[in-house]
């Protein structure tokens, strides 16, 4: 037998629910194959009371890290050995990395967004309005603040969630933050330079509209949406019609996967491989 055969794969995991429709598995394995890595991305669904055992199993079996998604992003923290800076601020983990024998929790949601954002604008000094205060909004708010955004206006229906995120940014980062309860059609403040939809409105529905006064969208605004499917949301179409620069959610999800790939393998994934894989999935090829 030739000596370069290796039948012992390196493994990474994904913990969550409803993983059969999660395209990250395909994106990762396409990238492993592209880079000639004998690695596997294995998804595990289990009941929430089994989380401690599942993390212990990953340690025993020598997994190099993994992802975790809803409902484990917060619950996994108490089973890890440490957290990266932004994961600690967000109190949420979506990526676990084995570093010097320790399982460290990171959060790549906001980092993926920021990488996309930097392709069109510099975040430092920006005045941002963020629609939503859930997990994605929290991640984006923290990364924009750490990257030097001047201010964040958090607009959310649920005041408790909105105020909690506003306090997190105001108290623990250098950015200014204020909360606006979302009641009726929201008109974007003329002082805002960047508008981000981080709500789930638009997910799987190209016609779903966020409750926004569209005539408040000025041509000099940068409008970003986190929705992956479909990438061209009603908000982004309306913004483009008004001359705004737009940023879709595809870049965010692909960048997150690329960042995680780099954390685990130490290799920078070639741009395009994961995006092509995701596009294949979205187009049902
Ligand atoms: N592109 C990417 O890489 C990426 C990454 C992560 C998530 N996402 C997407 O981001 C979206 C949000 O995910 P998440 O994890 O943040 O969910 P989440 O924690 O459940 O938060 C949902 C947010 O959407 C708001 N919302 C829901 N329906 C609304 C409506 N009709 N009008 C106004 N606000 C509404 C909620 O407001 P209340 O608090 O008032 O209920 C909350 O702020 C999902 O579509 C997800 O697929 C994309």
Coordinates of C-alpha atoms and ligand atoms in Angstrom, one line a residue:
X1 CA 0.0 0.0 0.0
X2 CA 1.3 3.5 -0.9
X3 CA 2.4 5.3 2.3
X4 CA 0.3 8.5 1.6
X5 CA -3.0 6.8 2.4
X6 CA -4.6 8.0 5.6
X7 CA -7.8 6.3 6.7
X8 CA -8.1 8.2 9.9
X9 CA -10.0 11.5 9.4
X10 CA -9.9 14.7 11.4
X11 CA -13.4 15.5 12.6
X12 CA -15.5 18.6 13.3
X13 CA -19.0 18.6 14.6
X14 CA -22.2 20.6 14.3
X15 CA -24.7 20.5 17.2
X16 CA -28.2 21.8 16.7
X17 CA -31.8 21.0 15.7
X18 CA -33.2 20.7 12.2
X19 CA -29.7 20.1 10.7
X20 CA -30.9 18.2 7.6
X21 CA -31.6 21.5 5.9
X22 CA -28.4 23.3 7.1
X23 CA -26.1 23.9 4.1
X24 CA -23.0 24.5 6.1
X25 CA -22.2 20.8 6.1
X26 CA -22.0 20.7 2.3
X27 CA -20.0 23.9 2.1
X28 CA -17.4 22.6 4.6
X29 CA -17.0 19.3 3.0
X30 CA -16.6 20.9 -0.4
X31 CA -13.9 23.1 1.0
X32 CA -12.2 20.2 2.7
X33 CA -12.2 18.2 -0.6
X34 CA -11.0 21.3 -2.5
X35 CA -8.0 21.7 -0.2
X36 CA -7.2 17.9 -0.2
X37 CA -8.0 17.7 3.5
X38 CA -9.1 14.3 4.9
X39 CA -11.6 16.0 7.2
X40 CA -15.3 15.4 7.9
X41 CA -18.0 17.7 9.2
X42 CA -20.5 15.6 11.1
X43 CA -23.8 16.8 12.3
X44 CA -25.5 15.7 15.6
X45 CA -29.0 16.2 16.7
X46 CA -29.9 15.2 20.3
X47 CA -32.1 16.4 23.1
X48 CA -31.0 19.4 25.2
X49 CA -30.4 17.3 28.3
X50 CA -27.6 15.5 26.5
X51 CA -25.4 18.5 25.7
X52 CA -22.9 17.9 28.5
X53 CA -22.4 14.3 27.3
X54 CA -22.2 15.4 23.7
X55 CA -19.4 17.9 24.5
X56 CA -17.6 15.2 26.6
X57 CA -17.9 12.8 23.7
X58 CA -16.2 15.3 21.3
X59 CA -13.3 15.7 23.8
X60 CA -12.9 11.9 24.1
X61 CA -13.1 11.3 20.4
X62 CA -10.6 14.0 19.6
X63 CA -12.8 16.4 17.5
X64 CA -10.9 19.5 16.3
X65 CA -13.8 21.7 17.1
X66 CA -17.2 22.4 15.6
X67 CA -20.2 24.6 15.2
X68 CA -23.3 25.0 17.3
X69 CA -26.5 26.5 16.4
X70 CA -30.0 27.0 17.9
X71 CA -30.7 25.9 20.7
X72 CA -27.1 25.5 22.0
X73 CA -25.4 28.8 21.3
X74 CA -25.7 29.9 25.0
X75 CA -26.1 26.6 26.7
X76 CA -22.8 25.2 25.4
X77 CA -20.7 28.0 27.2
X78 CA -20.7 26.3 30.6
X79 CA -19.2 23.1 29.0
X80 CA -16.3 24.9 27.3
X81 CA -12.8 25.9 28.7
X82 CA -12.9 29.5 27.6
X83 CA -14.3 32.1 25.3
X84 CA -12.9 34.5 22.6
X85 CA -13.5 38.3 23.2
X86 CA -16.6 38.8 21.1
X87 CA -18.2 35.5 22.2
X88 CA -17.7 36.6 25.8
X89 CA -19.4 39.9 25.1
X90 CA -22.3 38.4 23.2
X91 CA -22.6 35.5 25.7
X92 CA -23.2 33.2 22.6
X93 CA -21.0 30.7 20.8
X94 CA -21.5 29.3 17.3
X95 CA -18.0 27.9 16.8
X96 CA -15.8 25.8 19.0
X97 CA -12.1 25.5 18.4
X98 CA -9.6 23.0 20.0
X99 CA -6.6 25.1 21.1
X100 CA -3.8 23.5 23.1
X101 CA -6.1 20.8 24.3
X102 CA -8.8 23.3 25.4
X103 CA -12.2 23.8 23.8
X104 CA -12.6 27.6 23.2
X105 CA -15.9 29.2 22.2
X106 CA -15.9 31.8 19.4
X107 CA -18.7 33.6 17.6
X108 CA -18.2 34.0 13.9
X109 CA -21.8 35.4 13.1
X110 CA -20.8 39.0 13.5
X111 CA -17.2 38.5 12.2
X112 CA -18.7 37.1 8.9
X113 CA -21.0 40.1 8.6
X114 CA -18.1 42.5 9.3
X115 CA -15.9 40.9 6.6
X116 CA -18.7 41.4 4.1
X117 CA -19.3 44.9 5.3
X118 CA -15.6 45.8 4.8
X119 CA -16.0 44.9 1.2
X120 CA -18.2 48.0 0.7
X121 CA -17.4 50.3 3.6
X122 CA -15.2 51.0 6.6
X123 CA -17.1 50.5 9.9
X124 CA -15.1 52.9 12.0
X125 CA -17.0 56.1 12.8
X126 CA -20.3 54.9 11.2
X127 CA -23.7 55.7 12.6
X128 CA -25.7 52.5 12.3
X129 CA -29.4 51.6 12.7
X130 CA -30.0 48.0 13.5
X131 CA -33.4 46.4 13.1
X132 CA -33.7 43.5 15.5
X133 CA -32.2 42.4 18.8
X134 CA -32.0 38.6 18.5
X135 CA -28.9 36.5 18.1
X136 CA -27.8 37.8 14.7
X137 CA -28.4 41.5 15.8
X138 CA -26.4 40.9 19.0
X139 CA -23.5 39.5 17.1
X140 CA -23.5 42.3 14.5
X141 CA -23.9 45.0 17.1
X142 CA -20.9 43.8 19.1
X143 CA -18.6 43.4 16.1
X144 CA -19.5 46.8 14.6
X145 CA -18.9 48.4 18.0
X146 CA -15.6 46.6 18.4
X147 CA -14.6 47.7 14.9
X148 CA -15.2 51.4 15.9
X149 CA -18.7 52.2 14.8
X150 CA -19.6 55.5 16.4
X151 CA -23.2 54.7 17.3
X152 CA -25.9 52.1 17.1
X153 CA -29.6 52.7 17.2
X154 CA -31.3 49.5 18.1
X155 CA -34.9 49.2 16.8
X156 CA -36.9 46.2 18.1
X157 CA -40.5 45.2 18.9
X158 CA -39.7 43.5 22.2
X159 CA -38.4 46.3 24.4
X160 CA -36.7 44.0 26.9
X161 CA -34.5 42.4 24.3
X162 CA -33.8 45.8 22.6
X163 CA -32.9 47.5 25.8
X164 CA -30.6 44.6 26.9
X165 CA -28.7 44.8 23.7
X166 CA -28.5 48.6 23.9
X167 CA -27.1 48.4 27.5
X168 CA -24.5 45.8 26.4
X169 CA -23.2 48.1 23.7
X170 CA -23.3 51.3 25.8
X171 CA -21.8 49.7 28.9
X172 CA -19.2 47.4 27.4
X173 CA -18.0 49.0 24.2
X174 CA -16.9 52.5 23.1
X175 CA -19.9 53.0 20.8
X176 CA -22.9 55.1 21.7
X177 CA -26.2 53.2 21.8
X178 CA -29.9 54.0 22.0
X179 CA -33.1 52.0 21.8
X180 CA -36.1 52.8 19.8
X181 CA -39.3 50.7 20.3
X182 CA -40.6 49.4 17.0
X183 CA -44.2 50.3 16.7
X184 CA -45.7 50.8 13.2
X185 CA -43.7 51.9 10.2
X186 CA -40.2 53.0 11.3
X187 CA -38.7 56.0 9.5
X188 CA -34.9 55.8 9.3
X189 CA -33.2 58.7 11.1
X190 CA -31.6 61.2 8.6
X191 CA -28.4 60.9 10.7
X192 CA -28.0 57.2 9.9
X193 CA -25.3 56.0 7.5
X194 CA -25.9 52.3 7.6
X195 CA -29.2 50.3 8.0
X196 CA -29.0 46.6 8.9
X197 CA -32.0 44.3 8.9
X198 CA -31.1 41.6 11.5
X199 CA -34.7 40.4 12.0
X200 CA -36.0 37.2 10.5
X201 CA -38.4 39.1 8.3
X202 CA -37.8 38.0 4.7
X203 CA -36.6 34.5 5.5
X204 CA -38.0 32.1 2.9
X205 CA -40.3 34.9 1.6
X206 CA -39.1 37.3 -1.0
X207 CA -42.3 39.4 -0.6
X208 CA -42.2 39.8 3.2
X209 CA -41.6 43.5 4.1
X210 CA -40.1 44.9 7.3
X211 CA -42.3 47.7 8.8
X212 CA -40.3 50.6 7.4
X213 CA -41.2 53.9 5.8
X214 CA -39.4 53.2 2.5
X215 CA -39.3 56.9 1.6
X216 CA -36.9 57.4 4.5
X217 CA -34.3 55.3 2.5
X218 CA -31.8 57.9 1.1
X219 CA -29.6 57.1 -1.8
X220 CA -26.4 57.6 0.3
X221 CA -27.5 54.9 2.8
X222 CA -25.7 51.5 2.9
X223 CA -28.5 48.9 3.5
X224 CA -27.6 45.4 4.6
X225 CA -29.8 42.3 5.2
X226 CA -28.9 39.1 7.1
X227 CA -31.4 37.0 5.2
X228 CA -29.7 34.2 3.2
X229 CA -32.7 32.6 1.4
X230 CA -33.7 34.5 -0.7
X231 CA -30.7 36.8 -0.8
X232 CA -32.6 39.5 -2.7
X233 CA -35.2 40.5 0.0
X234 CA -38.0 43.0 -0.5
X235 CA -35.9 45.4 1.6
X236 CA -32.8 45.1 -0.5
X237 CA -34.9 45.5 -3.7
X238 CA -36.6 48.6 -2.4
X239 CA -33.2 50.0 -1.2
X240 CA -31.6 49.4 -4.6
X241 CA -34.5 51.1 -6.4
X242 CA -33.8 54.2 -4.3
X243 CA -30.1 54.1 -5.2
X244 CA -28.7 52.8 -1.9
X245 CA -25.7 50.5 -1.8
X246 CA -26.9 47.1 -0.7
X247 CA -25.3 44.0 1.0
X248 CA -27.0 40.6 1.1
X249 CA -26.8 37.9 3.7
X250 CA -24.9 35.4 1.5
X251 CA -21.5 37.0 2.2
X252 CA -22.1 36.8 5.9
X253 CA -22.9 33.1 6.0
X254 CA -20.0 32.2 3.6
X255 CA -17.5 34.3 5.5
X256 CA -18.5 32.7 8.8
X257 CA -17.8 29.3 7.4
X258 CA -14.5 30.5 6.0
X259 CA -13.5 31.9 9.4
X260 CA -14.4 28.6 11.1
X261 CA -12.5 26.6 8.5
X262 CA -9.4 28.8 9.2
X263 CA -9.8 28.4 13.0
X264 CA -9.9 24.6 12.7
X265 CA -7.5 23.8 9.9
X266 CA -5.1 26.8 10.0
X267 CA -5.7 27.1 6.3
X268 CA -7.3 30.0 4.5
X269 CA -10.1 28.5 2.4
X270 CA -10.0 29.6 -1.2
X271 CA -12.6 32.3 -1.7
X272 CA -15.4 31.1 -4.0
X273 CA -15.4 27.4 -3.1
X274 CA -17.9 27.7 -0.3
X275 CA -20.0 30.4 -2.0
X276 CA -20.3 28.2 -5.1
X277 CA -21.4 25.2 -2.8
X278 CA -24.0 27.4 -1.1
X279 CA -25.3 28.7 -4.4
X280 CA -25.7 25.1 -5.6
X281 CA -27.8 24.3 -2.6
X282 CA -29.9 27.4 -2.9
X283 CA -30.5 26.9 -6.6
X284 CA -31.3 23.2 -5.9
X285 CA -28.6 22.0 -8.4
Ligands
LIG1 N1 -26.5 35.6 6.9 C1 -26.1 34.9 8.0 O1 -25.0 34.4 8.1 C2 -27.0 34.8 9.2 C3 -26.5 34.4 10.5 C4 -27.4 34.3 11.5 C5 -28.7 34.5 11.4 N2 -29.2 34.8 10.1 C6 -30.6 35.1 9.9 O2 -31.0 36.2 10.8 C7 -32.3 36.1 11.1 C8 -32.5 36.3 12.6 O3 -31.8 35.3 13.3 P1 -31.6 35.3 14.9 O4 -30.8 34.1 15.2 O5 -31.2 36.6 15.3 O6 -33.2 35.1 15.3 P2 -33.8 35.4 16.7 O7 -32.8 35.4 17.8 O8 -35.0 34.6 16.9 O9 -34.2 37.0 16.6 C9 -35.3 37.4 15.7 C10 -35.3 38.9 15.6 O10 -36.3 39.2 14.6 C11 -37.3 40.1 15.1 N3 -38.5 39.8 14.4 C12 -39.1 38.6 14.0 N4 -40.2 38.9 13.3 C13 -40.4 40.2 13.2 C14 -41.3 41.0 12.6 N5 -42.4 40.5 12.0 N6 -41.2 42.4 12.7 C15 -40.1 42.9 13.4 N7 -39.2 42.2 14.0 C16 -39.3 40.8 13.9 C17 -37.4 39.7 16.5 O11 -38.0 40.7 17.2 P3 -38.6 40.6 18.7 O12 -37.4 40.5 19.6 O13 -39.4 41.8 18.9 O14 -39.4 39.3 18.7 C18 -35.9 39.5 16.9 O15 -35.3 40.8 17.0 C19 -32.8 34.7 10.6 O16 -33.5 34.9 9.4 C20 -31.5 34.0 10.4 O17 -31.7 33.0 9.4 C21 -28.4 35.0 9.0

